[in-house]
Amino acid sequence: MRTLLLASCIALLAACSHAPPRNPMAQWVESPNHDARRPTLIVVHYTEQDSAAQSLHTLRTGNRFGPVSAHYLIGADGTLYQLVADERRAWHAGAGSWGTISDVNSASIGIELDNDGQSPFADAQIDALIALLDDLTTRLRIPRTHVIGHSDLAPGRKVDPGPLFPWQRLAEAGFGVWPDADAPPAPEGFDPLLALRLLGYPLDNPAATIRSYRMRFRGDSADTLDAEDLRILHALTRHEPVPAR
């Protein structure tokens, strides 16, 4: 009898460990009409460290600002590591916003690339990133245009994945956004700051936002816009709107 009671208790505890959290104030009447929360955005970073091994340690402990993590890390050789389950909230984005999303960690998948911030990204690494983006956007139903850099959501605070990141190559593979080469000039009266906001960029610090935009689409850090920028922004705003949360 004692053995049977012990086995029953173990089985009950095991069942409870997999049960969803329940509010003790309410009577539980389960509905089948639910599924897992899904991210709507993918954020690309670089590690700015010396090796994938060092970054794996950092992403499981912390840096000088406290605990940090990401869902995935891709080594320079293309090796793919997963550190946090897709449906869980990783601590990779920090303060910032994109469109109407103010808590980016809760709405995104974070991908770290093993890169020191000054070197070109290896072909094997970008090939692995493109394969991962194809998996994530398909499996989690994230729009393929909703791939941004850390610098996009946090202008003035973050610069990764930096001016050497191949955004055009990603766009040619179907991810993120890139202007059409034959896009016409912007029409008279076109508002570039409004276009930046429509793309998703925060405008708390317009000069910093312009630098982040220029780094991604022009490969420099200028904080002013010229006619070519207006042409690019006009072309980009013809893509689908930014995600809402």
JSON list of C-alpha atoms in Angstrom, two decimals:
[
{"chain": "A", "resi": 1, "resn": "MET", "atom": "CA", "xyz": [0.00, 0.00, 0.00]},
{"chain": "A", "resi": 2, "resn": "ARG", "atom": "CA", "xyz": [2.82, 2.38, 0.91]},
{"chain": "A", "resi": 3, "resn": "THR", "atom": "CA", "xyz": [4.55, 1.68, -2.42]},
{"chain": "A", "resi": 4, "resn": "LEU", "atom": "CA", "xyz": [1.31, 2.27, -4.34]},
{"chain": "A", "resi": 5, "resn": "LEU", "atom": "CA", "xyz": [0.71, 5.56, -2.50]},
{"chain": "A", "resi": 6, "resn": "LEU", "atom": "CA", "xyz": [4.27, 6.71, -3.20]},
{"chain": "A", "resi": 7, "resn": "ALA", "atom": "CA", "xyz": [3.90, 5.86, -6.90]},
{"chain": "A", "resi": 8, "resn": "SER", "atom": "CA", "xyz": [0.60, 7.77, -7.03]},
{"chain": "A", "resi": 9, "resn": "CYS", "atom": "CA", "xyz": [2.20, 10.84, -5.44]},
{"chain": "A", "resi": 10, "resn": "ILE", "atom": "CA", "xyz": [5.11, 10.75, -7.89]},
{"chain": "A", "resi": 11, "resn": "ALA", "atom": "CA", "xyz": [2.71, 10.49, -10.82]},
{"chain": "A", "resi": 12, "resn": "LEU", "atom": "CA", "xyz": [0.66, 13.41, -9.48]},
{"chain": "A", "resi": 13, "resn": "LEU", "atom": "CA", "xyz": [3.75, 15.58, -9.03]},
{"chain": "A", "resi": 14, "resn": "ALA", "atom": "CA", "xyz": [4.91, 14.75, -12.55]},
{"chain": "A", "resi": 15, "resn": "ALA", "atom": "CA", "xyz": [1.54, 15.74, -13.96]},
{"chain": "A", "resi": 16, "resn": "CYS", "atom": "CA", "xyz": [1.57, 19.00, -12.01]},
{"chain": "A", "resi": 17, "resn": "SER", "atom": "CA", "xyz": [5.03, 19.86, -13.28]},
{"chain": "A", "resi": 18, "resn": "HIS", "atom": "CA", "xyz": [3.65, 19.96, -16.85]},
{"chain": "A", "resi": 19, "resn": "ALA", "atom": "CA", "xyz": [0.39, 21.71, -16.00]},
{"chain": "A", "resi": 20, "resn": "PRO", "atom": "CA", "xyz": [-0.02, 25.35, -17.03]},
{"chain": "A", "resi": 21, "resn": "PRO", "atom": "CA", "xyz": [0.20, 28.00, -14.28]},
{"chain": "A", "resi": 22, "resn": "ARG", "atom": "CA", "xyz": [-3.21, 28.65, -12.76]},
{"chain": "A", "resi": 23, "resn": "ASN", "atom": "CA", "xyz": [-4.46, 31.60, -10.75]},
{"chain": "A", "resi": 24, "resn": "PRO", "atom": "CA", "xyz": [-5.59, 30.29, -7.33]},
{"chain": "A", "resi": 25, "resn": "MET", "atom": "CA", "xyz": [-8.21, 33.05, -7.18]},
{"chain": "A", "resi": 26, "resn": "ALA", "atom": "CA", "xyz": [-10.14, 31.56, -10.11]},
{"chain": "A", "resi": 27, "resn": "GLN", "atom": "CA", "xyz": [-11.93, 28.34, -10.88]},
{"chain": "A", "resi": 28, "resn": "TRP", "atom": "CA", "xyz": [-10.07, 26.50, -13.65]},
{"chain": "A", "resi": 29, "resn": "VAL", "atom": "CA", "xyz": [-12.32, 25.75, -16.63]},
{"chain": "A", "resi": 30, "resn": "GLU", "atom": "CA", "xyz": [-9.90, 24.97, -19.44]},
{"chain": "A", "resi": 31, "resn": "SER", "atom": "CA", "xyz": [-10.54, 26.07, -23.02]},
{"chain": "A", "resi": 32, "resn": "PRO", "atom": "CA", "xyz": [-8.86, 24.30, -25.94]},
{"chain": "A", "resi": 33, "resn": "ASN", "atom": "CA", "xyz": [-8.73, 27.58, -27.89]},
{"chain": "A", "resi": 34, "resn": "HIS", "atom": "CA", "xyz": [-5.15, 28.72, -27.34]},
{"chain": "A", "resi": 35, "resn": "ASP", "atom": "CA", "xyz": [-1.61, 28.25, -28.54]},
{"chain": "A", "resi": 36, "resn": "ALA", "atom": "CA", "xyz": [1.90, 29.44, -27.66]},
{"chain": "A", "resi": 37, "resn": "ARG", "atom": "CA", "xyz": [2.72, 33.12, -27.81]},
{"chain": "A", "resi": 38, "resn": "ARG", "atom": "CA", "xyz": [4.58, 33.88, -31.06]},
{"chain": "A", "resi": 39, "resn": "PRO", "atom": "CA", "xyz": [7.32, 36.44, -31.73]},
{"chain": "A", "resi": 40, "resn": "THR", "atom": "CA", "xyz": [6.71, 38.91, -34.55]},
{"chain": "A", "resi": 41, "resn": "LEU", "atom": "CA", "xyz": [10.25, 40.20, -35.05]},
{"chain": "A", "resi": 42, "resn": "ILE", "atom": "CA", "xyz": [13.82, 38.88, -35.46]},
{"chain": "A", "resi": 43, "resn": "VAL", "atom": "CA", "xyz": [16.75, 40.97, -34.20]},
{"chain": "A", "resi": 44, "resn": "VAL", "atom": "CA", "xyz": [20.31, 40.41, -35.45]},
{"chain": "A", "resi": 45, "resn": "HIS", "atom": "CA", "xyz": [23.31, 41.23, -33.24]},
{"chain": "A", "resi": 46, "resn": "TYR", "atom": "CA", "xyz": [27.05, 40.80, -33.23]},
{"chain": "A", "resi": 47, "resn": "THR", "atom": "CA", "xyz": [28.81, 39.60, -30.09]},
{"chain": "A", "resi": 48, "resn": "GLU", "atom": "CA", "xyz": [31.82, 41.95, -30.16]},
{"chain": "A", "resi": 49, "resn": "GLN", "atom": "CA", "xyz": [33.84, 39.20, -28.48]},
{"chain": "A", "resi": 50, "resn": "ASP", "atom": "CA", "xyz": [36.79, 36.99, -29.42]},
{"chain": "A", "resi": 51, "resn": "SER", "atom": "CA", "xyz": [35.17, 33.59, -29.94]},
{"chain": "A", "resi": 52, "resn": "ALA", "atom": "CA", "xyz": [31.94, 31.63, -29.94]},
{"chain": "A", "resi": 53, "resn": "ALA", "atom": "CA", "xyz": [33.10, 29.89, -26.76]},
{"chain": "A", "resi": 54, "resn": "GLN", "atom": "CA", "xyz": [33.48, 33.22, -24.97]},
{"chain": "A", "resi": 55, "resn": "SER", "atom": "CA", "xyz": [30.05, 34.36, -26.20]},
{"chain": "A", "resi": 56, "resn": "LEU", "atom": "CA", "xyz": [28.41, 31.10, -25.12]},
{"chain": "A", "resi": 57, "resn": "HIS", "atom": "CA", "xyz": [29.72, 31.79, -21.63]},
{"chain": "A", "resi": 58, "resn": "THR", "atom": "CA", "xyz": [28.54, 35.42, -21.68]},
{"chain": "A", "resi": 59, "resn": "LEU", "atom": "CA", "xyz": [25.09, 34.51, -22.97]},
{"chain": "A", "resi": 60, "resn": "ARG", "atom": "CA", "xyz": [24.65, 32.02, -20.13]},
{"chain": "A", "resi": 61, "resn": "THR", "atom": "CA", "xyz": [25.95, 34.39, -17.44]},
{"chain": "A", "resi": 62, "resn": "GLY", "atom": "CA", "xyz": [26.16, 38.12, -18.16]},
{"chain": "A", "resi": 63, "resn": "ASN", "atom": "CA", "xyz": [28.22, 41.14, -19.14]},
{"chain": "A", "resi": 64, "resn": "ARG", "atom": "CA", "xyz": [29.04, 44.34, -17.28]},
{"chain": "A", "resi": 65, "resn": "PHE", "atom": "CA", "xyz": [25.37, 45.37, -17.44]},
{"chain": "A", "resi": 66, "resn": "GLY", "atom": "CA", "xyz": [23.98, 42.15, -15.96]},
{"chain": "A", "resi": 67, "resn": "PRO", "atom": "CA", "xyz": [22.50, 38.88, -17.25]},
{"chain": "A", "resi": 68, "resn": "VAL", "atom": "CA", "xyz": [22.14, 38.62, -21.03]},
{"chain": "A", "resi": 69, "resn": "SER", "atom": "CA", "xyz": [20.97, 35.93, -23.42]},
{"chain": "A", "resi": 70, "resn": "ALA", "atom": "CA", "xyz": [19.81, 35.28, -26.96]},
{"chain": "A", "resi": 71, "resn": "HIS", "atom": "CA", "xyz": [17.84, 32.55, -28.59]},
{"chain": "A", "resi": 72, "resn": "TYR", "atom": "CA", "xyz": [20.62, 31.63, -31.02]},
{"chain": "A", "resi": 73, "resn": "LEU", "atom": "CA", "xyz": [24.34, 32.12, -31.56]},
{"chain": "A", "resi": 74, "resn": "ILE", "atom": "CA", "xyz": [25.99, 31.46, -34.92]},
{"chain": "A", "resi": 75, "resn": "GLY", "atom": "CA", "xyz": [29.73, 30.84, -34.95]},
{"chain": "A", "resi": 76, "resn": "ALA", "atom": "CA", "xyz": [32.02, 32.26, -37.61]},
{"chain": "A", "resi": 77, "resn": "ASP", "atom": "CA", "xyz": [32.24, 28.76, -39.09]},
{"chain": "A", "resi": 78, "resn": "GLY", "atom": "CA", "xyz": [28.46, 28.51, -39.37]},
{"chain": "A", "resi": 79, "resn": "THR", "atom": "CA", "xyz": [27.90, 26.36, -36.29]},
{"chain": "A", "resi": 80, "resn": "LEU", "atom": "CA", "xyz": [24.44, 27.07, -34.86]},
{"chain": "A", "resi": 81, "resn": "TYR", "atom": "CA", "xyz": [23.75, 27.05, -31.11]},
{"chain": "A", "resi": 82, "resn": "GLN", "atom": "CA", "xyz": [20.38, 27.50, -29.41]},
{"chain": "A", "resi": 83, "resn": "LEU", "atom": "CA", "xyz": [20.39, 28.90, -25.88]},
{"chain": "A", "resi": 84, "resn": "VAL", "atom": "CA", "xyz": [16.74, 29.82, -25.24]},
{"chain": "A", "resi": 85, "resn": "ALA", "atom": "CA", "xyz": [13.57, 28.15, -26.52]},
{"chain": "A", "resi": 86, "resn": "ASP", "atom": "CA", "xyz": [11.77, 30.09, -29.24]},
{"chain": "A", "resi": 87, "resn": "GLU", "atom": "CA", "xyz": [8.65, 30.59, -27.13]},
{"chain": "A", "resi": 88, "resn": "ARG", "atom": "CA", "xyz": [10.60, 32.00, -24.17]},
{"chain": "A", "resi": 89, "resn": "ARG", "atom": "CA", "xyz": [11.68, 35.62, -23.64]},
{"chain": "A", "resi": 90, "resn": "ALA", "atom": "CA", "xyz": [15.45, 36.05, -24.04]},
{"chain": "A", "resi": 91, "resn": "TRP", "atom": "CA", "xyz": [17.28, 39.12, -22.75]},
{"chain": "A", "resi": 92, "resn": "HIS", "atom": "CA", "xyz": [18.97, 40.41, -25.88]},
{"chain": "A", "resi": 93, "resn": "ALA", "atom": "CA", "xyz": [17.37, 43.70, -26.98]},
{"chain": "A", "resi": 94, "resn": "GLY", "atom": "CA", "xyz": [17.35, 45.92, -23.91]},
{"chain": "A", "resi": 95, "resn": "ALA", "atom": "CA", "xyz": [15.86, 49.40, -24.08]},
{"chain": "A", "resi": 96, "resn": "GLY", "atom": "CA", "xyz": [14.46, 50.47, -27.43]},
{"chain": "A", "resi": 97, "resn": "SER", "atom": "CA", "xyz": [11.46, 50.09, -29.70]},
{"chain": "A", "resi": 98, "resn": "TRP", "atom": "CA", "xyz": [10.40, 49.17, -33.20]},
{"chain": "A", "resi": 99, "resn": "GLY", "atom": "CA", "xyz": [7.13, 50.47, -34.54]},
{"chain": "A", "resi": 100, "resn": "THR", "atom": "CA", "xyz": [4.57, 50.07, -31.77]},
{"chain": "A", "resi": 101, "resn": "ILE", "atom": "CA", "xyz": [6.65, 47.39, -30.02]},
{"chain": "A", "resi": 102, "resn": "SER", "atom": "CA", "xyz": [8.14, 48.87, -26.85]},
{"chain": "A", "resi": 103, "resn": "ASP", "atom": "CA", "xyz": [9.10, 45.60, -25.11]},
{"chain": "A", "resi": 104, "resn": "VAL", "atom": "CA", "xyz": [11.17, 44.11, -27.92]},
{"chain": "A", "resi": 105, "resn": "ASN", "atom": "CA", "xyz": [12.38, 41.14, -25.85]},
{"chain": "A", "resi": 106, "resn": "SER", "atom": "CA", "xyz": [8.79, 39.94, -25.47]},
{"chain": "A", "resi": 107, "resn": "ALA", "atom": "CA", "xyz": [8.08, 40.15, -29.20]},
{"chain": "A", "resi": 108, "resn": "SER", "atom": "CA", "xyz": [11.27, 38.93, -30.81]},
{"chain": "A", "resi": 109, "resn": "ILE", "atom": "CA", "xyz": [13.83, 36.23, -31.50]},
{"chain": "A", "resi": 110, "resn": "GLY", "atom": "CA", "xyz": [17.42, 37.33, -30.85]},
{"chain": "A", "resi": 111, "resn": "ILE", "atom": "CA", "xyz": [20.26, 36.00, -33.01]},
{"chain": "A", "resi": 112, "resn": "GLU", "atom": "CA", "xyz": [23.88, 36.70, -32.04]},
{"chain": "A", "resi": 113, "resn": "LEU", "atom": "CA", "xyz": [26.67, 36.42, -34.64]},
{"chain": "A", "resi": 114, "resn": "ASP", "atom": "CA", "xyz": [30.19, 35.62, -33.48]},
{"chain": "A", "resi": 115, "resn": "ASN", "atom": "CA", "xyz": [31.95, 38.74, -34.79]},
{"chain": "A", "resi": 116, "resn": "ASP", "atom": "CA", "xyz": [34.30, 41.27, -33.19]},
{"chain": "A", "resi": 117, "resn": "GLY", "atom": "CA", "xyz": [32.47, 44.24, -34.72]},
{"chain": "A", "resi": 118, "resn": "GLN", "atom": "CA", "xyz": [35.34, 45.15, -37.06]},
{"chain": "A", "resi": 119, "resn": "SER", "atom": "CA", "xyz": [35.70, 42.10, -39.34]},
{"chain": "A", "resi": 120, "resn": "PRO", "atom": "CA", "xyz": [33.64, 41.04, -42.35]},
{"chain": "A", "resi": 121, "resn": "PHE", "atom": "CA", "xyz": [31.09, 38.31, -41.70]},
{"chain": "A", "resi": 122, "resn": "ALA", "atom": "CA", "xyz": [32.11, 34.88, -42.98]},
{"chain": "A", "resi": 123, "resn": "ASP", "atom": "CA", "xyz": [30.12, 33.37, -45.84]},
{"chain": "A", "resi": 124, "resn": "ALA", "atom": "CA", "xyz": [29.46, 30.20, -43.83]},
{"chain": "A", "resi": 125, "resn": "GLN", "atom": "CA", "xyz": [28.02, 32.30, -41.02]},
{"chain": "A", "resi": 126, "resn": "ILE", "atom": "CA", "xyz": [25.67, 34.24, -43.29]},
{"chain": "A", "resi": 127, "resn": "ASP", "atom": "CA", "xyz": [24.62, 31.02, -45.05]},
{"chain": "A", "resi": 128, "resn": "ALA", "atom": "CA", "xyz": [23.71, 29.56, -41.64]},
{"chain": "A", "resi": 129, "resn": "LEU", "atom": "CA", "xyz": [21.84, 32.77, -40.71]},
{"chain": "A", "resi": 130, "resn": "ILE", "atom": "CA", "xyz": [19.79, 32.64, -43.92]},
{"chain": "A", "resi": 131, "resn": "ALA", "atom": "CA", "xyz": [18.92, 28.99, -43.28]},
{"chain": "A", "resi": 132, "resn": "LEU", "atom": "CA", "xyz": [17.87, 29.84, -39.70]},
{"chain": "A", "resi": 133, "resn": "LEU", "atom": "CA", "xyz": [15.78, 32.81, -40.87]},
{"chain": "A", "resi": 134, "resn": "ASP", "atom": "CA", "xyz": [14.01, 30.54, -43.36]},
{"chain": "A", "resi": 135, "resn": "ASP", "atom": "CA", "xyz": [13.22, 28.08, -40.56]},
{"chain": "A", "resi": 136, "resn": "LEU", "atom": "CA", "xyz": [12.04, 30.72, -38.06]},
{"chain": "A", "resi": 137, "resn": "THR", "atom": "CA", "xyz": [9.91, 32.74, -40.44]},
{"chain": "A", "resi": 138, "resn": "THR", "atom": "CA", "xyz": [8.27, 29.58, -41.79]},
{"chain": "A", "resi": 139, "resn": "ARG", "atom": "CA", "xyz": [7.75, 27.72, -38.54]},
{"chain": "A", "resi": 140, "resn": "LEU", "atom": "CA", "xyz": [6.79, 30.71, -36.37]},
{"chain": "A", "resi": 141, "resn": "ARG", "atom": "CA", "xyz": [4.98, 32.56, -39.17]},
{"chain": "A", "resi": 142, "resn": "ILE", "atom": "CA", "xyz": [7.07, 35.71, -38.75]},
{"chain": "A", "resi": 143, "resn": "PRO", "atom": "CA", "xyz": [6.87, 37.92, -41.87]},
{"chain": "A", "resi": 144, "resn": "ARG", "atom": "CA", "xyz": [10.15, 37.67, -43.78]},
{"chain": "A", "resi": 145, "resn": "THR", "atom": "CA", "xyz": [10.47, 41.46, -43.85]},
{"chain": "A", "resi": 146, "resn": "HIS", "atom": "CA", "xyz": [10.48, 41.65, -40.03]},
{"chain": "A", "resi": 147, "resn": "VAL", "atom": "CA", "xyz": [14.25, 41.16, -39.65]},
{"chain": "A", "resi": 148, "resn": "ILE", "atom": "CA", "xyz": [16.12, 44.13, -38.15]},
{"chain": "A", "resi": 149, "resn": "GLY", "atom": "CA", "xyz": [19.41, 44.97, -36.47]},
{"chain": "A", "resi": 150, "resn": "HIS", "atom": "CA", "xyz": [19.97, 45.86, -32.84]},
{"chain": "A", "resi": 151, "resn": "SER", "atom": "CA", "xyz": [21.00, 49.34, -34.00]},
{"chain": "A", "resi": 152, "resn": "ASP", "atom": "CA", "xyz": [17.63, 49.82, -35.70]},
{"chain": "A", "resi": 153, "resn": "LEU", "atom": "CA", "xyz": [15.65, 49.52, -32.48]},
{"chain": "A", "resi": 154, "resn": "ALA", "atom": "CA", "xyz": [18.16, 51.34, -30.27]},
{"chain": "A", "resi": 155, "resn": "PRO", "atom": "CA", "xyz": [19.67, 54.24, -32.28]},
{"chain": "A", "resi": 156, "resn": "GLY", "atom": "CA", "xyz": [22.48, 55.99, -30.47]},
{"chain": "A", "resi": 157, "resn": "ARG", "atom": "CA", "xyz": [22.82, 53.14, -27.97]},
{"chain": "A", "resi": 158, "resn": "LYS", "atom": "CA", "xyz": [23.70, 50.18, -30.19]},
{"chain": "A", "resi": 159, "resn": "VAL", "atom": "CA", "xyz": [25.56, 49.84, -33.50]},
{"chain": "A", "resi": 160, "resn": "ASP", "atom": "CA", "xyz": [25.42, 46.09, -34.08]},
{"chain": "A", "resi": 161, "resn": "PRO", "atom": "CA", "xyz": [25.41, 44.29, -36.43]},
{"chain": "A", "resi": 162, "resn": "GLY", "atom": "CA", "xyz": [27.36, 47.23, -37.86]},
{"chain": "A", "resi": 163, "resn": "PRO", "atom": "CA", "xyz": [28.14, 48.70, -41.29]},
{"chain": "A", "resi": 164, "resn": "LEU", "atom": "CA", "xyz": [29.83, 45.50, -42.54]},
{"chain": "A", "resi": 165, "resn": "PHE", "atom": "CA", "xyz": [26.73, 43.36, -42.14]},
{"chain": "A", "resi": 166, "resn": "PRO", "atom": "CA", "xyz": [25.42, 42.25, -45.59]},
{"chain": "A", "resi": 167, "resn": "TRP", "atom": "CA", "xyz": [21.81, 43.45, -45.44]},
{"chain": "A", "resi": 168, "resn": "GLN", "atom": "CA", "xyz": [21.52, 43.44, -49.24]},
{"chain": "A", "resi": 169, "resn": "ARG", "atom": "CA", "xyz": [22.55, 39.77, -49.37]},
{"chain": "A", "resi": 170, "resn": "LEU", "atom": "CA", "xyz": [19.88, 38.96, -46.78]},
{"chain": "A", "resi": 171, "resn": "ALA", "atom": "CA", "xyz": [17.27, 40.87, -48.79]},
{"chain": "A", "resi": 172, "resn": "GLU", "atom": "CA", "xyz": [18.26, 39.02, -51.96]},
{"chain": "A", "resi": 173, "resn": "ALA", "atom": "CA", "xyz": [17.59, 35.80, -50.02]},
{"chain": "A", "resi": 174, "resn": "GLY", "atom": "CA", "xyz": [14.17, 37.17, -49.08]},
{"chain": "A", "resi": 175, "resn": "PHE", "atom": "CA", "xyz": [14.71, 38.61, -45.59]},
{"chain": "A", "resi": 176, "resn": "GLY", "atom": "CA", "xyz": [14.52, 42.15, -44.28]},
{"chain": "A", "resi": 177, "resn": "VAL", "atom": "CA", "xyz": [14.00, 45.06, -46.65]},
{"chain": "A", "resi": 178, "resn": "TRP", "atom": "CA", "xyz": [16.17, 46.68, -49.32]},
{"chain": "A", "resi": 179, "resn": "PRO", "atom": "CA", "xyz": [15.34, 49.35, -51.90]},
{"chain": "A", "resi": 180, "resn": "ASP", "atom": "CA", "xyz": [14.86, 48.38, -55.52]},
{"chain": "A", "resi": 181, "resn": "ALA", "atom": "CA", "xyz": [17.81, 49.53, -57.60]},
{"chain": "A", "resi": 182, "resn": "ASP", "atom": "CA", "xyz": [15.49, 51.14, -60.15]},
{"chain": "A", "resi": 183, "resn": "ALA", "atom": "CA", "xyz": [13.22, 52.83, -57.59]},
{"chain": "A", "resi": 184, "resn": "PRO", "atom": "CA", "xyz": [12.27, 56.35, -58.78]},
{"chain": "A", "resi": 185, "resn": "PRO", "atom": "CA", "xyz": [13.16, 59.55, -56.90]},
{"chain": "A", "resi": 186, "resn": "ALA", "atom": "CA", "xyz": [10.96, 60.54, -53.98]},
{"chain": "A", "resi": 187, "resn": "PRO", "atom": "CA", "xyz": [8.04, 62.78, -54.94]},
{"chain": "A", "resi": 188, "resn": "GLU", "atom": "CA", "xyz": [7.98, 66.45, -54.03]},
{"chain": "A", "resi": 189, "resn": "GLY", "atom": "CA", "xyz": [7.00, 67.03, -50.42]},
{"chain": "A", "resi": 190, "resn": "PHE", "atom": "CA", "xyz": [8.13, 63.55, -49.30]},
{"chain": "A", "resi": 191, "resn": "ASP", "atom": "CA", "xyz": [8.79, 63.50, -45.53]},
{"chain": "A", "resi": 192, "resn": "PRO", "atom": "CA", "xyz": [11.83, 61.32, -44.73]},
{"chain": "A", "resi": 193, "resn": "LEU", "atom": "CA", "xyz": [11.32, 61.41, -40.96]},
{"chain": "A", "resi": 194, "resn": "LEU", "atom": "CA", "xyz": [7.76, 60.19, -41.37]},
{"chain": "A", "resi": 195, "resn": "ALA", "atom": "CA", "xyz": [9.12, 57.43, -43.61]},
{"chain": "A", "resi": 196, "resn": "LEU", "atom": "CA", "xyz": [11.63, 56.40, -40.95]},
{"chain": "A", "resi": 197, "resn": "ARG", "atom": "CA", "xyz": [8.82, 56.23, -38.40]},
{"chain": "A", "resi": 198, "resn": "LEU", "atom": "CA", "xyz": [6.66, 54.19, -40.77]},
{"chain": "A", "resi": 199, "resn": "LEU", "atom": "CA", "xyz": [9.53, 51.75, -41.22]},
{"chain": "A", "resi": 200, "resn": "GLY", "atom": "CA", "xyz": [9.65, 51.29, -37.44]},
{"chain": "A", "resi": 201, "resn": "TYR", "atom": "CA", "xyz": [12.51, 53.53, -36.34]},
{"chain": "A", "resi": 202, "resn": "PRO", "atom": "CA", "xyz": [12.05, 55.44, -33.07]},
{"chain": "A", "resi": 203, "resn": "LEU", "atom": "CA", "xyz": [12.40, 59.19, -33.46]},
{"chain": "A", "resi": 204, "resn": "ASP", "atom": "CA", "xyz": [13.30, 60.26, -29.91]},
{"chain": "A", "resi": 205, "resn": "ASN", "atom": "CA", "xyz": [16.71, 61.30, -31.25]},
{"chain": "A", "resi": 206, "resn": "PRO", "atom": "CA", "xyz": [16.35, 61.99, -35.00]},
{"chain": "A", "resi": 207, "resn": "ALA", "atom": "CA", "xyz": [20.10, 62.42, -35.60]},
{"chain": "A", "resi": 208, "resn": "ALA", "atom": "CA", "xyz": [20.85, 59.07, -33.97]},
{"chain": "A", "resi": 209, "resn": "THR", "atom": "CA", "xyz": [18.05, 57.43, -35.96]},
{"chain": "A", "resi": 210, "resn": "ILE", "atom": "CA", "xyz": [19.45, 58.81, -39.21]},
{"chain": "A", "resi": 211, "resn": "ARG", "atom": "CA", "xyz": [22.89, 57.44, -38.30]},
{"chain": "A", "resi": 212, "resn": "SER", "atom": "CA", "xyz": [21.39, 53.98, -37.68]},
{"chain": "A", "resi": 213, "resn": "TYR", "atom": "CA", "xyz": [19.48, 54.13, -40.96]},
{"chain": "A", "resi": 214, "resn": "ARG", "atom": "CA", "xyz": [22.59, 55.33, -42.88]},
{"chain": "A", "resi": 215, "resn": "MET", "atom": "CA", "xyz": [24.74, 52.58, -41.36]},
{"chain": "A", "resi": 216, "resn": "ARG", "atom": "CA", "xyz": [22.33, 49.92, -42.55]},
{"chain": "A", "resi": 217, "resn": "PHE", "atom": "CA", "xyz": [21.44, 51.27, -45.99]},
{"chain": "A", "resi": 218, "resn": "ARG", "atom": "CA", "xyz": [24.42, 53.47, -46.94]},
{"chain": "A", "resi": 219, "resn": "GLY", "atom": "CA", "xyz": [27.28, 51.93, -44.92]},
{"chain": "A", "resi": 220, "resn": "ASP", "atom": "CA", "xyz": [28.34, 55.14, -43.16]},
{"chain": "A", "resi": 221, "resn": "SER", "atom": "CA", "xyz": [27.47, 57.10, -40.02]},
{"chain": "A", "resi": 222, "resn": "ALA", "atom": "CA", "xyz": [26.24, 60.40, -41.47]},
{"chain": "A", "resi": 223, "resn": "ASP", "atom": "CA", "xyz": [23.45, 62.15, -39.57]},
{"chain": "A", "resi": 224, "resn": "THR", "atom": "CA", "xyz": [21.99, 64.08, -42.51]},
{"chain": "A", "resi": 225, "resn": "LEU", "atom": "CA", "xyz": [19.85, 62.90, -45.42]},
{"chain": "A", "resi": 226, "resn": "ASP", "atom": "CA", "xyz": [20.40, 63.60, -49.12]},
{"chain": "A", "resi": 227, "resn": "ALA", "atom": "CA", "xyz": [18.32, 63.02, -52.26]},
{"chain": "A", "resi": 228, "resn": "GLU", "atom": "CA", "xyz": [19.49, 59.40, -52.50]},
{"chain": "A", "resi": 229, "resn": "ASP", "atom": "CA", "xyz": [18.25, 58.79, -48.94]},
{"chain": "A", "resi": 230, "resn": "LEU", "atom": "CA", "xyz": [14.85, 60.18, -49.87]},
{"chain": "A", "resi": 231, "resn": "ARG", "atom": "CA", "xyz": [14.75, 57.84, -52.88]},
{"chain": "A", "resi": 232, "resn": "ILE", "atom": "CA", "xyz": [15.69, 54.87, -50.68]},
{"chain": "A", "resi": 233, "resn": "LEU", "atom": "CA", "xyz": [13.19, 55.73, -47.95]},
{"chain": "A", "resi": 234, "resn": "HIS", "atom": "CA", "xyz": [10.42, 56.24, -50.47]},
{"chain": "A", "resi": 235, "resn": "ALA", "atom": "CA", "xyz": [11.17, 52.80, -51.93]},
{"chain": "A", "resi": 236, "resn": "LEU", "atom": "CA", "xyz": [11.33, 51.15, -48.50]},
{"chain": "A", "resi": 237, "resn": "THR", "atom": "CA", "xyz": [8.00, 52.54, -47.33]},
{"chain": "A", "resi": 238, "resn": "ARG", "atom": "CA", "xyz": [6.28, 50.71, -50.16]},
{"chain": "A", "resi": 239, "resn": "HIS", "atom": "CA", "xyz": [6.96, 47.47, -48.24]},
{"chain": "A", "resi": 240, "resn": "GLU", "atom": "CA", "xyz": [4.46, 46.11, -45.74]},
{"chain": "A", "resi": 241, "resn": "PRO", "atom": "CA", "xyz": [4.00, 48.09, -42.48]},
{"chain": "A", "resi": 242, "resn": "VAL", "atom": "CA", "xyz": [5.98, 47.36, -39.34]},
{"chain": "A", "resi": 243, "resn": "PRO", "atom": "CA", "xyz": [4.62, 44.82, -36.85]},
{"chain": "A", "resi": 244, "resn": "ALA", "atom": "CA", "xyz": [2.18, 45.91, -34.15]},
{"chain": "A", "resi": 245, "resn": "ARG", "atom": "CA", "xyz": [2.08, 44.53, -30.63]}
]
